[in-house]
Coordinates of C-alpha atoms in Angstrom, one line a residue:
Chain A
M198 CA 120.1 28.6 70.3
A199 CA 117.2 29.5 68.8
P200 CA 114.8 29.9 72.1
T201 CA 117.5 31.4 74.0
L202 CA 117.7 34.3 71.2
A203 CA 113.7 34.0 71.4
A204 CA 113.5 34.2 75.0
F205 CA 116.1 37.1 75.0
C206 CA 114.3 39.1 72.7
V207 CA 110.8 38.6 75.1
G208 CA 112.6 38.8 78.2
F209 CA 114.9 41.6 77.7
I210 CA 115.5 43.6 74.2
W211 CA 111.5 44.1 73.3
P212 CA 110.7 45.3 76.8
F213 CA 113.4 47.6 76.5
L214 CA 112.9 49.2 73.0
H215 CA 109.2 49.0 73.9
G216 CA 109.9 50.6 77.5
L217 CA 112.0 53.5 75.7
Y218 CA 109.1 54.4 73.7
L219 CA 106.7 54.6 76.0
S220 CA 108.5 57.0 78.0
F221 CA 107.4 59.5 75.3
C222 CA 104.0 58.2 75.7
Q223 CA 101.1 58.6 78.3
F224 CA 99.3 55.4 78.6
T225 CA 98.1 52.8 81.3
T226 CA 98.1 49.5 79.5
V227 CA 100.7 48.8 76.8
D228 CA 97.9 49.0 74.2
N229 CA 96.5 52.7 74.6
A230 CA 99.6 54.7 74.4
K231 CA 99.6 58.5 73.3
W232 CA 102.6 60.2 72.1
V233 CA 103.5 62.9 74.7
G234 CA 107.0 63.6 73.6
L235 CA 109.3 65.0 76.3
G236 CA 106.5 65.7 78.6
N237 CA 106.9 62.9 81.0
Y238 CA 110.7 63.7 81.5
A239 CA 109.5 67.0 82.2
K240 CA 106.8 66.0 85.1
A241 CA 109.7 63.2 86.0
F242 CA 112.6 66.4 86.8
A243 CA 109.5 68.6 88.3
D244 CA 108.3 65.7 91.1
T245 CA 110.2 66.4 93.8
S246 CA 109.7 63.1 95.5
F247 CA 112.1 62.1 92.5
I248 CA 114.8 64.3 93.1
D249 CA 114.5 63.7 96.8
S250 CA 114.9 59.6 96.2
F251 CA 117.8 61.0 93.9
Y252 CA 120.0 62.7 96.7
F253 CA 119.1 59.8 98.8
T254 CA 120.5 57.2 96.8
V255 CA 123.1 59.0 96.1
A256 CA 123.8 59.8 99.7
F257 CA 123.3 56.1 100.8
V258 CA 125.5 54.9 98.0
I259 CA 128.6 57.0 98.5
V260 CA 128.4 55.8 102.3
A261 CA 127.7 52.1 101.5
A262 CA 130.1 51.5 99.1
T263 CA 132.8 53.6 100.8
I264 CA 132.2 51.3 104.3
I265 CA 131.7 48.5 102.0
N266 CA 135.3 48.3 100.2
V267 CA 137.2 49.6 103.4
T268 CA 136.0 46.6 105.7
A269 CA 135.8 44.2 102.9
F270 CA 139.8 45.1 102.0
A271 CA 141.0 45.2 105.8
I272 CA 139.5 42.0 106.6
A273 CA 140.7 40.5 103.8
L274 CA 144.2 41.3 104.4
A275 CA 143.9 39.9 108.3
L276 CA 142.6 36.9 106.7
T277 CA 145.4 36.5 104.1
K278 CA 147.7 36.4 107.0
E279 CA 148.0 32.9 109.0
L280 CA 145.3 33.2 111.2
K281 CA 143.9 30.0 112.8
G282 CA 139.9 29.7 111.3
T283 CA 140.5 31.8 108.3
N284 CA 138.4 29.2 106.4
I285 CA 135.7 29.6 109.3
F286 CA 135.4 33.4 109.1
R287 CA 135.1 33.4 105.6
T288 CA 132.3 31.1 105.2
V289 CA 130.5 33.3 108.2
F290 CA 131.2 36.5 106.4
F291 CA 129.8 35.5 102.9
M292 CA 127.3 33.9 104.3
P293 CA 124.4 36.5 104.6
N294 CA 125.2 37.5 100.6
L295 CA 123.1 34.0 99.8
I296 CA 119.9 35.4 101.9
G297 CA 117.2 37.4 100.2
G298 CA 117.0 41.1 100.2
I299 CA 113.1 40.7 101.1
V300 CA 114.2 38.6 104.5
L301 CA 117.1 40.5 105.1
G302 CA 114.9 43.4 105.1
Y303 CA 112.7 41.8 107.7
I304 CA 115.4 40.1 109.6
W305 CA 116.4 43.6 110.3
Q306 CA 113.8 45.5 111.0
T307 CA 113.0 43.2 113.6
L308 CA 116.2 43.9 115.1
F309 CA 116.6 47.6 114.5
N310 CA 113.2 48.0 115.8
A311 CA 113.9 46.6 119.0
V312 CA 116.9 48.1 119.6
L313 CA 115.2 51.4 118.9
M314 CA 112.4 50.4 121.2
K315 CA 115.8 49.9 124.0
L316 CA 117.3 53.2 123.4
G317 CA 113.4 55.1 123.4
Q318 CA 113.9 56.3 120.4
P319 CA 110.9 56.2 117.4
L320 CA 110.8 53.1 115.3
L321 CA 111.8 52.4 112.0
A322 CA 108.5 53.8 109.9
L323 CA 108.9 57.1 111.6
N324 CA 112.7 57.5 111.9
T325 CA 114.3 58.6 108.7
Q326 CA 117.9 58.8 110.3
A327 CA 117.7 55.3 111.6
G328 CA 115.7 54.1 108.0
Y329 CA 118.7 55.8 106.4
W330 CA 121.8 53.7 108.6
G331 CA 119.8 50.9 108.9
L332 CA 120.0 50.5 105.2
I333 CA 123.7 50.7 105.3
I334 CA 124.4 48.4 108.0
L335 CA 121.8 46.0 106.2
L336 CA 123.9 46.3 103.0
C337 CA 127.1 46.4 104.6
W338 CA 126.3 43.2 106.4
Q339 CA 125.3 41.8 103.2
Q340 CA 128.0 42.6 100.9
I341 CA 131.2 42.8 103.2
G342 CA 131.7 39.4 103.0
Y343 CA 131.5 38.8 99.2
M344 CA 133.8 42.0 98.4
M345 CA 136.3 40.6 101.4
I346 CA 136.2 37.0 98.9
I347 CA 137.0 39.3 96.1
Y348 CA 140.1 40.9 97.7
V349 CA 141.4 37.9 99.2
A350 CA 141.7 36.5 95.8
G351 CA 143.7 39.4 94.6
L352 CA 145.8 39.7 97.4
Q353 CA 146.8 35.8 96.8
N354 CA 147.4 36.4 93.7
I355 CA 150.5 38.4 94.6
S356 CA 153.5 37.0 93.7
P357 CA 155.6 36.3 97.0
D358 CA 158.7 37.3 94.9
L359 CA 157.4 41.0 94.9
M360 CA 156.7 40.9 98.8
E361 CA 160.3 39.3 99.2
A362 CA 161.6 42.1 97.0
A363 CA 159.9 44.8 99.1
A364 CA 161.2 43.6 101.9
I365 CA 164.5 43.4 101.3
D366 CA 164.6 46.9 99.9
G367 CA 163.1 47.6 103.6
A368 CA 159.9 48.4 103.4
N369 CA 157.9 48.5 106.2
H370 CA 154.4 47.3 106.9
W371 CA 152.7 50.6 105.6
Q372 CA 155.1 50.9 102.9
T373 CA 154.4 47.4 101.5
L374 CA 150.2 48.0 102.3
L375 CA 150.5 51.4 99.8
K376 CA 153.2 50.8 97.5
V377 CA 152.9 47.1 96.8
K378 CA 149.9 45.5 97.5
L379 CA 147.0 48.1 96.9
P380 CA 148.5 48.8 93.3
M381 CA 148.9 44.9 92.8
V382 CA 145.0 44.8 93.8
M383 CA 143.7 47.3 91.7
P384 CA 141.7 45.1 89.3
S385 CA 139.7 43.4 92.6
I386 CA 138.9 47.4 93.6
T387 CA 137.6 48.3 90.2
I388 CA 135.4 45.0 89.9
C389 CA 134.5 45.6 94.1
L390 CA 133.7 49.4 93.7
F391 CA 131.8 48.5 90.2
L392 CA 129.8 46.3 91.7
T393 CA 129.1 47.8 95.1
I394 CA 128.0 51.0 93.5
T395 CA 125.6 49.3 90.7
N396 CA 124.4 47.0 93.8
A397 CA 123.7 50.1 96.2
F398 CA 122.2 52.4 93.2
K399 CA 120.0 49.5 92.1
L400 CA 118.6 48.5 95.7
F401 CA 115.1 47.7 95.8
D402 CA 114.0 44.5 97.9
Q403 CA 115.8 45.4 101.0
N404 CA 114.5 49.4 100.8
L405 CA 111.1 47.9 100.0
S406 CA 111.2 45.5 103.0
L407 CA 112.9 47.3 105.6
T408 CA 111.4 51.0 105.2
A409 CA 109.5 50.6 102.4
G410 CA 110.6 54.5 102.0
E411 CA 109.0 55.1 105.3
P412 CA 108.3 57.6 107.0
A413 CA 106.6 60.0 104.2
H414 CA 108.6 58.8 101.3
T415 CA 112.0 60.3 102.7
T416 CA 113.7 56.9 102.9
E417 CA 113.0 56.1 99.5
M418 CA 115.5 55.3 96.6
M419 CA 115.7 55.7 92.9
A420 CA 114.4 51.7 92.2
L421 CA 111.5 52.4 95.1
N422 CA 110.1 55.3 93.8
I423 CA 110.1 54.4 90.2
Y424 CA 108.2 51.2 91.5
Y425 CA 105.6 53.3 93.1
T426 CA 105.5 55.5 90.6
F427 CA 103.8 52.8 88.5
Y428 CA 101.8 51.0 91.0
A429 CA 100.8 53.1 93.7
R430 CA 99.9 56.4 92.2
A431 CA 96.3 57.1 90.7
G432 CA 95.9 59.0 87.7
A433 CA 96.8 58.2 84.0
A434 CA 99.8 60.5 83.5
W435 CA 102.0 58.4 86.2
K436 CA 102.8 55.4 84.1
G437 CA 104.1 57.5 81.4
I438 CA 106.3 59.5 84.0
G439 CA 107.4 56.0 85.8
Q440 CA 108.8 55.0 82.7
A441 CA 110.2 58.0 82.0
K442 CA 111.8 58.0 85.3
A443 CA 113.2 54.6 84.7
V444 CA 115.1 55.8 81.6
I445 CA 116.7 58.7 83.8
F446 CA 117.5 56.0 86.1
F447 CA 118.9 53.3 83.7
L448 CA 121.2 56.4 82.2
L449 CA 122.7 57.1 85.4
V450 CA 123.3 53.7 86.5
V451 CA 125.1 53.0 82.8
I452 CA 126.9 56.6 83.1
I453 CA 128.2 56.3 87.0
G454 CA 129.0 52.5 86.2
L455 CA 131.1 53.6 83.1
T456 CA 132.9 56.7 84.9
Q457 CA 134.0 54.4 87.9
L458 CA 135.3 51.7 85.4
R459 CA 137.1 54.1 83.6
A460 CA 138.7 55.9 86.3
T461 CA 140.2 52.8 88.5
R462 CA 141.0 51.1 84.9
S463 CA 143.7 53.7 84.7
K464 CA 144.8 53.5 87.9
E465 CA 145.3 49.5 87.3
V466 CA 149.3 48.8 86.7
Q467 CA 150.7 46.4 84.2
Q468 CA 151.5 43.3 85.2
Chain B
M286 CA 162.8 31.7 110.4
N287 CA 161.7 30.4 113.4
K288 CA 161.7 33.8 115.4
T289 CA 159.3 35.5 113.0
K290 CA 156.6 32.5 113.2
K291 CA 156.5 32.5 116.8
S292 CA 155.7 36.2 116.9
L293 CA 153.3 35.9 114.4
G294 CA 151.7 33.1 116.7
S295 CA 151.0 35.5 119.2
T296 CA 149.4 38.3 117.0
S297 CA 147.8 35.5 115.3
T298 CA 146.2 33.9 118.5
L299 CA 144.7 37.7 119.2
G300 CA 143.3 37.7 115.5
T301 CA 141.5 34.9 116.0
I302 CA 139.8 35.8 119.0
F303 CA 139.2 39.0 117.6
F304 CA 137.7 37.3 114.2
S305 CA 135.4 34.8 116.4
I306 CA 134.0 37.5 118.8
I307 CA 133.0 39.4 115.4
C308 CA 131.6 36.5 113.5
V309 CA 129.3 35.6 116.5
L310 CA 128.3 39.5 116.4
Y311 CA 128.1 38.5 112.3
L312 CA 125.6 35.5 113.0
Y313 CA 123.6 37.1 116.2
P314 CA 120.7 38.6 113.3
I315 CA 120.1 35.0 112.1
V316 CA 120.2 33.8 116.3
M317 CA 117.8 36.5 116.7
V318 CA 115.4 35.4 114.1
V319 CA 115.7 31.3 115.4
M320 CA 114.8 32.9 119.2
N321 CA 112.0 34.8 118.5
S322 CA 110.3 32.2 116.0
F323 CA 109.8 30.1 119.1
K324 CA 108.1 32.9 120.8
K325 CA 104.4 34.3 121.3
E326 CA 103.3 36.9 119.0
T327 CA 103.4 39.7 121.6
A328 CA 106.6 39.1 123.1
I329 CA 108.4 39.7 119.8
T330 CA 107.6 43.4 119.6
T331 CA 108.3 44.2 123.2
A332 CA 111.5 44.7 125.0
E333 CA 111.9 40.9 125.2
T334 CA 113.0 40.9 121.3
F335 CA 116.6 39.9 122.8
T336 CA 115.8 37.5 125.5
L337 CA 115.7 33.8 124.8
P338 CA 112.1 32.3 125.4
N339 CA 111.1 31.8 128.5
A340 CA 108.1 30.1 130.3
E341 CA 105.7 33.1 129.4
T342 CA 106.9 33.6 125.9
F343 CA 108.0 30.2 124.3
A344 CA 105.2 29.4 121.6
G345 CA 106.5 25.9 120.8
F346 CA 106.3 25.0 117.5
Q347 CA 103.0 27.0 117.1
N348 CA 104.6 29.9 114.5
Y349 CA 105.6 26.9 112.7
I350 CA 102.5 25.2 112.4
N351 CA 100.5 28.2 111.7
A352 CA 102.8 29.4 109.0
L353 CA 102.8 26.1 107.8
R354 CA 99.2 25.9 107.4
A355 CA 97.5 29.0 107.4
Q356 CA 99.8 30.7 105.1
G357 CA 100.7 28.2 102.9
F358 CA 104.2 28.3 103.4
L359 CA 104.7 24.9 101.7
Q360 CA 102.9 25.7 98.6
S361 CA 104.9 29.0 98.2
F362 CA 108.5 26.5 99.1
G363 CA 107.1 24.4 96.0
Y364 CA 106.8 27.0 94.0
S365 CA 110.1 28.5 94.5
A366 CA 111.8 25.2 94.4
F367 CA 109.8 24.5 91.2
I368 CA 110.4 28.1 89.3
T369 CA 113.8 27.8 90.4
T370 CA 115.1 24.5 89.0
S371 CA 113.4 24.6 86.1
S372 CA 114.4 28.5 85.5
V373 CA 118.1 27.4 86.0
A374 CA 118.3 23.9 84.1
L375 CA 116.9 25.9 80.9
I376 CA 119.1 29.0 81.2
L377 CA 122.3 26.2 81.5
L378 CA 121.1 24.4 78.7
C379 CA 120.1 27.0 76.2
C380 CA 122.6 29.8 77.1
S381 CA 125.9 27.5 76.6
M382 CA 124.7 26.3 73.4
C383 CA 123.9 29.8 72.4
A384 CA 127.3 30.9 73.7
W385 CA 128.9 27.9 72.2
Y386 CA 126.8 29.0 68.4
I387 CA 128.0 32.9 69.0
T388 CA 131.5 32.3 69.9
R389 CA 132.4 29.9 67.0
V390 CA 129.9 31.4 64.5
N391 CA 132.3 34.6 64.6
S392 CA 129.6 37.0 62.6
K393 CA 128.4 40.1 63.0
L394 CA 125.1 39.3 64.2
S395 CA 127.3 36.8 67.1
K396 CA 128.8 40.2 68.1
L397 CA 125.7 42.3 68.4
I398 CA 124.2 39.5 70.6
Y399 CA 127.4 39.1 72.7
M400 CA 127.6 43.2 73.2
L401 CA 123.5 43.2 73.7
C402 CA 124.3 40.7 76.6
A403 CA 127.2 42.3 78.0
F404 CA 124.7 45.4 78.2
S405 CA 121.7 43.8 79.6
M406 CA 123.4 42.6 82.9
V407 CA 123.9 46.7 83.6
V408 CA 120.3 47.4 82.8
P409 CA 118.3 47.8 86.3
F410 CA 115.1 45.9 86.2
Q411 CA 112.7 48.8 86.7
M412 CA 113.1 50.0 83.0
V413 CA 112.1 47.0 81.8
M414 CA 109.4 45.6 84.5
F415 CA 106.2 47.3 83.0
T416 CA 106.6 46.6 79.7
L417 CA 108.1 43.0 80.6
S418 CA 104.9 42.2 83.0
Q419 CA 102.6 43.5 80.5
T420 CA 104.2 41.4 77.9
A421 CA 104.6 38.3 79.9
D422 CA 100.3 38.8 80.9
S423 CA 99.2 39.0 77.3
L424 CA 101.7 36.5 75.4
N425 CA 99.9 33.4 74.3
I426 CA 101.3 31.3 71.9
F427 CA 99.3 28.3 71.1
G428 CA 97.5 28.5 74.4
L429 CA 100.9 28.8 76.2
R430 CA 100.8 31.2 78.5
F431 CA 103.8 32.9 80.4
N432 CA 102.2 33.9 83.5
T433 CA 101.9 30.7 85.6
P434 CA 104.8 29.3 87.9
W435 CA 105.2 26.4 85.0
T436 CA 105.9 28.8 82.2
I437 CA 107.9 31.9 84.0
C438 CA 111.4 30.4 83.3
F439 CA 111.0 31.6 79.8
I440 CA 110.8 34.5 81.2
Y441 CA 113.6 34.3 83.5
L442 CA 115.6 32.6 80.4
G443 CA 115.2 35.6 78.8
F444 CA 116.1 37.9 81.6
G445 CA 118.8 36.0 82.5
A446 CA 120.3 35.3 79.5
G447 CA 122.4 38.4 79.4
L448 CA 124.9 37.1 82.4
A449 CA 124.6 33.7 81.5
V450 CA 125.8 34.1 77.8
F451 CA 128.7 36.3 78.9
M452 CA 130.1 34.0 81.1
F453 CA 130.0 30.6 78.6
S454 CA 131.4 32.9 76.0
G455 CA 134.4 33.8 77.8
F456 CA 135.1 30.3 79.0
V457 CA 134.4 28.8 75.3
K458 CA 137.0 30.7 74.2
S459 CA 139.4 29.2 76.0
I460 CA 138.5 25.5 74.7
P461 CA 141.0 24.4 71.6
L462 CA 139.0 24.4 68.2
E463 CA 140.7 21.5 67.5
L464 CA 139.0 19.2 69.8
E465 CA 135.5 20.0 68.1
E466 CA 137.1 19.8 64.4
A467 CA 138.6 16.3 65.5
A468 CA 134.6 15.3 66.7
M469 CA 133.5 16.5 63.7
I470 CA 136.0 14.6 61.1
D471 CA 135.2 11.2 63.4
G472 CA 131.7 12.0 62.0
C473 CA 129.8 13.8 64.5
N474 CA 127.2 16.4 63.9
P475 CA 127.0 19.6 65.8
L476 CA 124.8 18.6 68.4
Q477 CA 126.8 15.6 69.1
T478 CA 129.5 17.5 69.1
Y479 CA 128.0 19.9 71.7
F480 CA 127.1 17.6 73.7
K481 CA 129.9 15.0 73.8
V482 CA 133.0 17.5 73.3
V483 CA 131.5 20.9 74.6
F484 CA 129.1 20.1 77.3
P485 CA 131.4 18.1 79.8
L486 CA 134.3 20.4 79.0
L487 CA 132.0 23.3 80.2
K488 CA 131.0 21.9 83.7
P489 CA 132.6 24.3 86.1
T490 CA 131.5 27.0 84.4
M491 CA 127.9 25.4 84.8
I492 CA 128.5 25.3 88.4
S493 CA 129.3 29.0 88.3
V494 CA 126.6 30.2 86.2
G495 CA 124.3 27.8 88.2
V496 CA 125.1 29.2 91.3
L497 CA 124.5 32.9 90.5
E498 CA 121.6 32.3 88.5
T499 CA 120.2 29.9 91.6
M500 CA 120.5 33.1 94.0
W501 CA 119.2 35.2 91.7
V502 CA 115.7 33.1 91.1
W503 CA 115.2 31.9 94.3
N504 CA 115.6 35.5 96.0
D505 CA 113.6 37.7 93.4
Y506 CA 110.7 39.0 94.7
L507 CA 109.5 41.8 91.9
L508 CA 109.7 39.7 88.5
P509 CA 107.0 37.3 90.0
T510 CA 105.1 39.7 92.0
L511 CA 104.3 41.4 88.6
V512 CA 104.2 38.2 86.3
L513 CA 102.5 35.9 88.5
D514 CA 98.6 36.4 90.3
I515 CA 99.8 37.1 93.9
K516 CA 96.4 35.5 94.5
K517 CA 97.0 32.4 93.4
Y518 CA 100.6 31.8 93.8
R519 CA 103.4 32.9 96.2
T520 CA 107.0 32.4 96.2
I521 CA 108.8 32.4 98.7
P522 CA 109.9 36.1 99.2
M523 CA 106.7 37.2 97.9
L524 CA 104.9 35.0 100.8
I525 CA 107.2 37.0 103.1
Q526 CA 106.4 40.7 101.8
Y527 CA 102.4 39.5 102.1
F528 CA 102.7 39.1 105.4
R529 CA 103.0 43.2 105.8
G530 CA 100.9 43.6 102.2
S531 CA 97.5 42.3 103.2
Y532 CA 97.0 42.4 107.0
G533 CA 96.5 45.5 108.7
R534 CA 98.6 43.6 111.7
V535 CA 101.7 41.7 110.8
E536 CA 101.9 38.6 112.1
L537 CA 105.2 38.8 113.0
G538 CA 105.4 35.2 114.8
S539 CA 104.8 33.2 111.9
M540 CA 106.9 35.6 109.7
M541 CA 109.7 34.7 111.7
A542 CA 109.6 31.2 111.3
C543 CA 108.8 31.4 107.2
I544 CA 112.0 33.3 107.7
V545 CA 113.6 30.7 109.4
M546 CA 112.4 28.2 107.2
T547 CA 113.5 29.9 104.3
V548 CA 116.9 30.3 105.3
L549 CA 117.8 27.2 107.2
P550 CA 117.7 25.0 103.5
V551 CA 120.4 28.0 101.9
V552 CA 122.2 27.6 105.0
I553 CA 122.5 23.7 104.8
I554 CA 123.5 23.8 101.1
Y555 CA 126.0 26.8 101.3
L556 CA 127.8 24.6 104.5
L557 CA 127.3 21.8 102.1
G558 CA 128.6 23.2 98.8
Q559 CA 130.8 26.2 100.0
K560 CA 133.8 25.7 97.9
H561 CA 131.7 25.6 94.4
I562 CA 129.7 28.5 95.9
I563 CA 132.5 31.1 96.7
K564 CA 134.2 29.7 93.5
G565 CA 131.4 30.1 91.4
V566 CA 131.0 33.6 92.5
L567 CA 134.0 34.9 92.3
A568 CA 134.3 33.6 89.0
G569 CA 131.1 35.3 88.1
A570 CA 132.5 38.6 89.9
V571 CA 136.1 38.4 88.0
K572 CA 134.0 37.6 84.5
G573 CA 131.4 40.6 84.9

């Protein structure tokens, strides 16, 4: 009990509060902080690379979350029907989820660069378009299996009575899907959307290893932008600005996560 | 009934074939890395990435030897393994106790701790990364420093506590209080009650939390990079990232070998403990 609390304070609460405080300061280490008020926030919003990374992240999250959830749901639907080899498919689809972000990034970097070379296109380090789609494909590869597992569990929870009732009422395939299955797995949809959106928003490792923001910071997502602001920019002001960006980033994640939860929760049916 | 089964039969065969093809495609990136790990450096970046190694490009185990010798892969593997096991063990033990305590002692403080734990799961690491790493570097309790692989598990305990306490609390609530009361009446002190009654009951949750935390710590890159001295200690993710960071030219061959050696144990463990892993991840998702 006590060690957990102590560690939780050192590992989370203290850094969090301290970080919040430092976002209003100019500093290079934690000891030489000087209060500057909202200056860091003003500079953070004035930093075009940060705003660009915001748009890039949003474009990424919307497309990635949609593809992942639709595909995962479709696969889950197919796998809950009587198919031979379902277990093997499940095993295979889930596997990439266990591989770390850095490793994934380099696996796909090699693959994409080889494909781009075959096509005579510029390589990843010089190709924003490829970087964007590369990140999306990578994240899909990693997360579809995970979300599929959640959807499968949700689909298997639907009571057979309900399906039978629908069949007796003469519902066709599509009607059953839209009017029975979809509302019944709404809790799973809530979870999956929440996980994909927040994870995609916070994506860092994959971004760092696949493109590292190249070319010229055009494939940089917010987390990476903050990291670079802290550790790759010279000048005393940047650490404070980085911390201010981090606070903005944190608020964004919380707001988006909560809005999404509220929006999909309201569509869940009472069981 | 028979009729529907038959018609299902033909579509299901088609489905099986379809998914088999997709599975092969799904696994291809990994197969490709394995192939390339046996090729000479120069062959990986050319148009020969997709071909099997041939007489000209085949490098034997040279990449592996290089990775083991020059890159210190085994050392990194050791650090990663140690950090992961120590952190996960610590998290499981401390957080399950903590969760038990805050669920049973129903005070305002315990509610607050519970809320904070739930809250900490949404906070992005970037928010605390600078202050956390500085704290870890400067903290010095009786000469015990936290920026070494031997003690980084305390930092992981702190940052991983949120998820673990949250999940354990959910489960502790479902344990009937009568069991613990009976143990108390039989003369157990709280510690004995915990280890003899609560601990065994928590086993399924332990596996779930253990799986989730292991996946996180093993694959984590940023926290050890910021806390540990990269010149002295490198975990596997740090090592792989270091290939690009330090040399002008990336040694792709050794990198491929490293990736294979990193992924292989994970895949083996996954295939052995698949049921638990999928169940664990699922439980984590549903609770979270």
